[in-house]
Amino acid sequence: MKGSQRLAAAVAAALTMVAITGTPALAAPPSNDVYGGAEVIAAVPFSTALDTTEATTDADDTEMNATCGAPAMDASVWFTFTSPTDEAYLADASASDYSAGVFVATGTPGSFEVLACGPGGAAWQATAGQTYSILVIDDQEDGGGNGGIMQLTLEVAPPPPALDVTVNTLVAKVISQT
């Protein structure tokens, strides 16, 4: 009888501990883990940081990569941006704590037209009123893991540098004669 009382007391203690401490909470993927949940970027400049360790990858992500060929795709998150003007933009995820890649496209799943992609960021020429999908991924170039703290900025791209080229005709003539 003594043994069964001890067993009953141990079970009661264990159940009490579970009731008090609960079960550990599992993290959920971010709300913009899939195309349908894309976070809308309302204005530029834009900056955000997001934990992507629970983000997933699906067929829409893979479709974006068909053109660009990132070495791997994990922990993807989606954003959309409608450009108010004809402007060049730069989406930069290089400050993330993992090796991030960026894709920019028009269209919808099944008919994406990828305009730009690259490790760390992507730049593209936007058209006023056009909506662009921006996908940030963990490209696994750092050797492992699934995401981390993704940092994305979207800005108007700086203008290209101005070049002033002068050709010295005397030098050009000498070069062409040799």
PDB file of C-alpha atoms in Angstrom:
ATOM      1  CA  MET A   1       0.000   0.000   0.000  1.00  0.00           C
ATOM      2  CA  LYS A   2       2.859   2.325   0.852  1.00  0.00           C
ATOM      3  CA  GLY A   3       4.321   1.960  -2.674  1.00  0.00           C
ATOM      4  CA  SER A   4       1.037   2.838  -4.363  1.00  0.00           C
ATOM      5  CA  GLN A   5       0.666   5.916  -2.131  1.00  0.00           C
ATOM      6  CA  ARG A   6       4.135   7.083  -3.156  1.00  0.00           C
ATOM      7  CA  LEU A   7       3.311   6.498  -6.817  1.00  0.00           C
ATOM      8  CA  ALA A   8       0.037   8.414  -6.481  1.00  0.00           C
ATOM      9  CA  ALA A   9       1.873  11.285  -4.745  1.00  0.00           C
ATOM     10  CA  ALA A  10       4.546  11.366  -7.477  1.00  0.00           C
ATOM     11  CA  VAL A  11       1.919  11.428 -10.245  1.00  0.00           C
ATOM     12  CA  ALA A  12      -0.007  14.175  -8.439  1.00  0.00           C
ATOM     13  CA  ALA A  13       3.205  16.226  -8.047  1.00  0.00           C
ATOM     14  CA  ALA A  14       4.070  15.792 -11.721  1.00  0.00           C
ATOM     15  CA  LEU A  15       0.580  16.838 -12.833  1.00  0.00           C
ATOM     16  CA  THR A  16       0.746  19.870 -10.534  1.00  0.00           C
ATOM     17  CA  MET A  17       4.093  20.903 -12.065  1.00  0.00           C
ATOM     18  CA  VAL A  18       2.687  20.601 -15.589  1.00  0.00           C
ATOM     19  CA  ALA A  19      -0.346  22.675 -14.605  1.00  0.00           C
ATOM     20  CA  ILE A  20       1.852  25.353 -12.991  1.00  0.00           C
ATOM     21  CA  THR A  21       4.561  25.571 -15.645  1.00  0.00           C
ATOM     22  CA  GLY A  22       2.482  24.723 -18.714  1.00  0.00           C
ATOM     23  CA  THR A  23       3.959  23.473 -21.929  1.00  0.00           C
ATOM     24  CA  PRO A  24       6.564  25.394 -23.874  1.00  0.00           C
ATOM     25  CA  ALA A  25       5.158  27.684 -26.561  1.00  0.00           C
ATOM     26  CA  LEU A  26       6.326  27.044 -30.082  1.00  0.00           C
ATOM     27  CA  ALA A  27       7.198  30.041 -32.207  1.00  0.00           C
ATOM     28  CA  ALA A  28       5.050  30.619 -35.254  1.00  0.00           C
ATOM     29  CA  PRO A  29       6.116  31.680 -38.734  1.00  0.00           C
ATOM     30  CA  PRO A  30       5.914  35.445 -39.315  1.00  0.00           C
ATOM     31  CA  SER A  31       2.629  36.718 -40.775  1.00  0.00           C
ATOM     32  CA  ASN A  32       4.331  37.523 -44.108  1.00  0.00           C
ATOM     33  CA  ASP A  33       5.751  33.986 -44.457  1.00  0.00           C
ATOM     34  CA  VAL A  34       3.645  33.382 -47.586  1.00  0.00           C
ATOM     35  CA  TYR A  35       2.787  35.516 -50.620  1.00  0.00           C
ATOM     36  CA  GLY A  36      -0.828  35.977 -49.455  1.00  0.00           C
ATOM     37  CA  GLY A  37       0.365  37.519 -46.178  1.00  0.00           C
ATOM     38  CA  ALA A  38       2.874  39.935 -47.724  1.00  0.00           C
ATOM     39  CA  GLU A  39       3.567  43.012 -45.598  1.00  0.00           C
ATOM     40  CA  VAL A  40       2.626  46.200 -47.439  1.00  0.00           C
ATOM     41  CA  ILE A  41       5.362  48.832 -47.589  1.00  0.00           C
ATOM     42  CA  ALA A  42       3.400  52.074 -47.522  1.00  0.00           C
ATOM     43  CA  ALA A  43       6.202  54.614 -47.924  1.00  0.00           C
ATOM     44  CA  VAL A  44       9.894  54.920 -48.686  1.00  0.00           C
ATOM     45  CA  PRO A  45      12.293  55.060 -46.952  1.00  0.00           C
ATOM     46  CA  PHE A  46      11.255  51.856 -45.176  1.00  0.00           C
ATOM     47  CA  SER A  47      13.119  49.770 -42.619  1.00  0.00           C
ATOM     48  CA  THR A  48      12.144  46.679 -40.642  1.00  0.00           C
ATOM     49  CA  ALA A  49      13.716  43.893 -38.590  1.00  0.00           C
ATOM     50  CA  LEU A  50      11.989  40.518 -38.331  1.00  0.00           C
ATOM     51  CA  ASP A  51      12.779  37.141 -36.748  1.00  0.00           C
ATOM     52  CA  THR A  52      12.616  34.640 -39.618  1.00  0.00           C
ATOM     53  CA  THR A  53      13.799  31.522 -37.769  1.00  0.00           C
ATOM     54  CA  GLU A  54      10.337  29.933 -38.097  1.00  0.00           C
ATOM     55  CA  ALA A  55       9.687  31.145 -41.656  1.00  0.00           C
ATOM     56  CA  THR A  56       9.132  28.491 -44.297  1.00  0.00           C
ATOM     57  CA  THR A  57       9.637  28.089 -48.042  1.00  0.00           C
ATOM     58  CA  ASP A  58       6.964  27.108 -50.545  1.00  0.00           C
ATOM     59  CA  ALA A  59       6.329  26.776 -54.292  1.00  0.00           C
ATOM     60  CA  ASP A  60       5.890  30.552 -54.750  1.00  0.00           C
ATOM     61  CA  ASP A  61       9.397  31.102 -53.365  1.00  0.00           C
ATOM     62  CA  THR A  62      10.777  28.397 -55.638  1.00  0.00           C
ATOM     63  CA  GLU A  63       9.104  30.019 -58.660  1.00  0.00           C
ATOM     64  CA  MET A  64      10.923  33.288 -57.902  1.00  0.00           C
ATOM     65  CA  ASN A  65      14.226  31.420 -57.742  1.00  0.00           C
ATOM     66  CA  ALA A  66      13.751  29.708 -61.125  1.00  0.00           C
ATOM     67  CA  THR A  67      15.165  32.787 -62.849  1.00  0.00           C
ATOM     68  CA  CYS A  68      17.855  33.742 -60.351  1.00  0.00           C
ATOM     69  CA  GLY A  69      19.255  30.446 -59.127  1.00  0.00           C
ATOM     70  CA  ALA A  70      20.047  31.153 -55.477  1.00  0.00           C
ATOM     71  CA  PRO A  71      22.082  28.255 -54.063  1.00  0.00           C
ATOM     72  CA  ALA A  72      19.349  27.469 -51.516  1.00  0.00           C
ATOM     73  CA  MET A  73      16.134  28.986 -50.166  1.00  0.00           C
ATOM     74  CA  ASP A  74      14.991  28.992 -46.555  1.00  0.00           C
ATOM     75  CA  ALA A  75      13.109  31.277 -44.207  1.00  0.00           C
ATOM     76  CA  SER A  76      11.443  33.471 -46.817  1.00  0.00           C
ATOM     77  CA  VAL A  77       9.288  36.517 -46.095  1.00  0.00           C
ATOM     78  CA  TRP A  78       7.233  38.626 -48.505  1.00  0.00           C
ATOM     79  CA  PHE A  79       6.617  42.359 -48.919  1.00  0.00           C
ATOM     80  CA  THR A  80       4.724  44.399 -51.530  1.00  0.00           C
ATOM     81  CA  PHE A  81       5.372  47.941 -52.638  1.00  0.00           C
ATOM     82  CA  THR A  82       3.480  50.145 -55.089  1.00  0.00           C
ATOM     83  CA  SER A  83       5.711  52.846 -56.492  1.00  0.00           C
ATOM     84  CA  PRO A  84       4.187  56.338 -56.501  1.00  0.00           C
ATOM     85  CA  THR A  85       6.626  57.552 -59.199  1.00  0.00           C
ATOM     86  CA  ASP A  86       8.953  56.326 -61.917  1.00  0.00           C
ATOM     87  CA  GLU A  87      12.014  55.783 -59.756  1.00  0.00           C
ATOM     88  CA  ALA A  88      14.912  53.422 -59.144  1.00  0.00           C
ATOM     89  CA  TYR A  89      14.768  51.587 -55.806  1.00  0.00           C
ATOM     90  CA  LEU A  90      17.155  49.539 -53.720  1.00  0.00           C
ATOM     91  CA  ALA A  91      15.931  46.728 -51.433  1.00  0.00           C
ATOM     92  CA  ASP A  92      18.810  45.909 -49.059  1.00  0.00           C
ATOM     93  CA  ALA A  93      18.919  42.960 -46.619  1.00  0.00           C
ATOM     94  CA  SER A  94      22.707  42.900 -46.158  1.00  0.00           C
ATOM     95  CA  ALA A  95      22.484  43.967 -42.488  1.00  0.00           C
ATOM     96  CA  SER A  96      20.636  40.718 -41.608  1.00  0.00           C
ATOM     97  CA  ASP A  97      22.456  38.389 -39.196  1.00  0.00           C
ATOM     98  CA  TYR A  98      22.436  35.620 -41.832  1.00  0.00           C
ATOM     99  CA  SER A  99      23.214  35.479 -45.543  1.00  0.00           C
ATOM    100  CA  ALA A 100      20.063  36.954 -47.084  1.00  0.00           C
ATOM    101  CA  GLY A 101      19.038  37.201 -50.718  1.00  0.00           C
ATOM    102  CA  VAL A 102      16.449  39.540 -52.246  1.00  0.00           C
ATOM    103  CA  PHE A 103      14.116  39.025 -55.224  1.00  0.00           C
ATOM    104  CA  VAL A 104      11.901  41.687 -56.832  1.00  0.00           C
ATOM    105  CA  ALA A 105       9.101  40.780 -59.233  1.00  0.00           C
ATOM    106  CA  THR A 106       5.854  41.876 -60.763  1.00  0.00           C
ATOM    107  CA  GLY A 107       2.888  39.579 -61.269  1.00  0.00           C
ATOM    108  CA  THR A 108       1.417  36.909 -59.045  1.00  0.00           C
ATOM    109  CA  PRO A 109       2.230  33.275 -58.265  1.00  0.00           C
ATOM    110  CA  GLY A 110       2.340  31.296 -61.475  1.00  0.00           C
ATOM    111  CA  SER A 111       3.148  34.404 -63.531  1.00  0.00           C
ATOM    112  CA  PHE A 112       5.959  36.202 -61.698  1.00  0.00           C
ATOM    113  CA  GLU A 113       8.337  38.289 -63.800  1.00  0.00           C
ATOM    114  CA  VAL A 114      11.532  38.619 -61.782  1.00  0.00           C
ATOM    115  CA  LEU A 115      13.083  42.029 -62.394  1.00  0.00           C
ATOM    116  CA  ALA A 116      16.072  41.845 -60.052  1.00  0.00           C
ATOM    117  CA  CYS A 117      17.672  39.519 -57.545  1.00  0.00           C
ATOM    118  CA  GLY A 118      20.907  39.182 -55.692  1.00  0.00           C
ATOM    119  CA  PRO A 119      22.747  38.292 -52.523  1.00  0.00           C
ATOM    120  CA  GLY A 120      22.199  41.003 -49.930  1.00  0.00           C
ATOM    121  CA  GLY A 121      19.957  43.174 -52.071  1.00  0.00           C
ATOM    122  CA  ALA A 122      18.491  44.108 -55.410  1.00  0.00           C
ATOM    123  CA  ALA A 123      17.941  47.341 -57.350  1.00  0.00           C
ATOM    124  CA  TRP A 124      15.335  47.943 -60.037  1.00  0.00           C
ATOM    125  CA  GLN A 125      13.658  50.669 -62.066  1.00  0.00           C
ATOM    126  CA  ALA A 126      10.032  51.060 -60.962  1.00  0.00           C
ATOM    127  CA  THR A 127       7.047  52.422 -62.862  1.00  0.00           C
ATOM    128  CA  ALA A 128       4.498  54.670 -61.144  1.00  0.00           C
ATOM    129  CA  GLY A 129       1.437  52.718 -59.992  1.00  0.00           C
ATOM    130  CA  GLN A 130       3.057  49.282 -60.464  1.00  0.00           C
ATOM    131  CA  THR A 131       3.052  46.873 -57.497  1.00  0.00           C
ATOM    132  CA  TYR A 132       6.241  44.935 -56.816  1.00  0.00           C
ATOM    133  CA  SER A 133       6.685  41.795 -54.726  1.00  0.00           C
ATOM    134  CA  ILE A 134       9.860  41.696 -52.665  1.00  0.00           C
ATOM    135  CA  LEU A 135      10.983  38.325 -51.329  1.00  0.00           C
ATOM    136  CA  VAL A 136      13.786  38.047 -48.759  1.00  0.00           C
ATOM    137  CA  ILE A 137      15.309  34.590 -48.230  1.00  0.00           C
ATOM    138  CA  ASP A 138      18.047  32.831 -46.302  1.00  0.00           C
ATOM    139  CA  ASP A 139      20.280  31.674 -49.159  1.00  0.00           C
ATOM    140  CA  GLN A 140      22.320  29.370 -46.899  1.00  0.00           C
ATOM    141  CA  GLU A 141      25.625  30.874 -48.082  1.00  0.00           C
ATOM    142  CA  ASP A 142      26.684  31.065 -44.421  1.00  0.00           C
ATOM    143  CA  GLY A 143      26.525  27.296 -44.127  1.00  0.00           C
ATOM    144  CA  GLY A 144      23.361  26.569 -42.211  1.00  0.00           C
ATOM    145  CA  GLY A 145      20.570  27.539 -39.922  1.00  0.00           C
ATOM    146  CA  ASN A 146      17.129  28.758 -40.865  1.00  0.00           C
ATOM    147  CA  GLY A 147      16.931  32.512 -41.037  1.00  0.00           C
ATOM    148  CA  GLY A 148      17.599  34.754 -38.072  1.00  0.00           C
ATOM    149  CA  ILE A 149      17.041  38.468 -37.660  1.00  0.00           C
ATOM    150  CA  MET A 150      16.292  39.805 -41.123  1.00  0.00           C
ATOM    151  CA  GLN A 151      16.826  43.522 -41.637  1.00  0.00           C
ATOM    152  CA  LEU A 152      15.329  45.042 -44.768  1.00  0.00           C
ATOM    153  CA  THR A 153      15.513  48.610 -45.999  1.00  0.00           C
ATOM    154  CA  LEU A 154      13.858  50.007 -49.097  1.00  0.00           C
ATOM    155  CA  GLU A 155      15.106  53.319 -50.422  1.00  0.00           C
ATOM    156  CA  VAL A 156      15.202  55.372 -53.565  1.00  0.00           C
ATOM    157  CA  ALA A 157      18.435  54.327 -55.262  1.00  0.00           C
ATOM    158  CA  PRO A 158      21.128  56.977 -55.405  1.00  0.00           C
ATOM    159  CA  PRO A 159      21.703  58.480 -58.837  1.00  0.00           C
ATOM    160  CA  PRO A 160      24.449  56.963 -60.938  1.00  0.00           C
ATOM    161  CA  PRO A 161      27.743  58.804 -60.803  1.00  0.00           C
ATOM    162  CA  ALA A 162      28.288  61.482 -63.404  1.00  0.00           C
ATOM    163  CA  LEU A 163      31.164  60.685 -65.739  1.00  0.00           C
ATOM    164  CA  ASP A 164      33.067  63.243 -67.747  1.00  0.00           C
ATOM    165  CA  VAL A 165      35.131  61.620 -70.471  1.00  0.00           C
ATOM    166  CA  THR A 166      37.642  63.523 -72.545  1.00  0.00           C
ATOM    167  CA  VAL A 167      39.563  61.879 -75.360  1.00  0.00           C
ATOM    168  CA  ASN A 168      42.951  63.271 -76.146  1.00  0.00           C
ATOM    169  CA  THR A 169      43.004  63.060 -79.958  1.00  0.00           C
ATOM    170  CA  LEU A 170      46.816  63.172 -80.123  1.00  0.00           C
ATOM    171  CA  VAL A 171      47.105  60.099 -77.864  1.00  0.00           C
ATOM    172  CA  ALA A 172      44.310  58.351 -79.742  1.00  0.00           C
ATOM    173  CA  LYS A 173      46.082  59.004 -83.074  1.00  0.00           C
ATOM    174  CA  VAL A 174      49.400  57.611 -81.781  1.00  0.00           C
ATOM    175  CA  ILE A 175      47.683  54.507 -80.398  1.00  0.00           C
ATOM    176  CA  SER A 176      45.854  53.851 -83.659  1.00  0.00           C
ATOM    177  CA  GLN A 177      49.108  54.051 -85.665  1.00  0.00           C
ATOM    178  CA  THR A 178      50.896  51.364 -83.612  1.00  0.00           C
TER     179      THR A 178
END
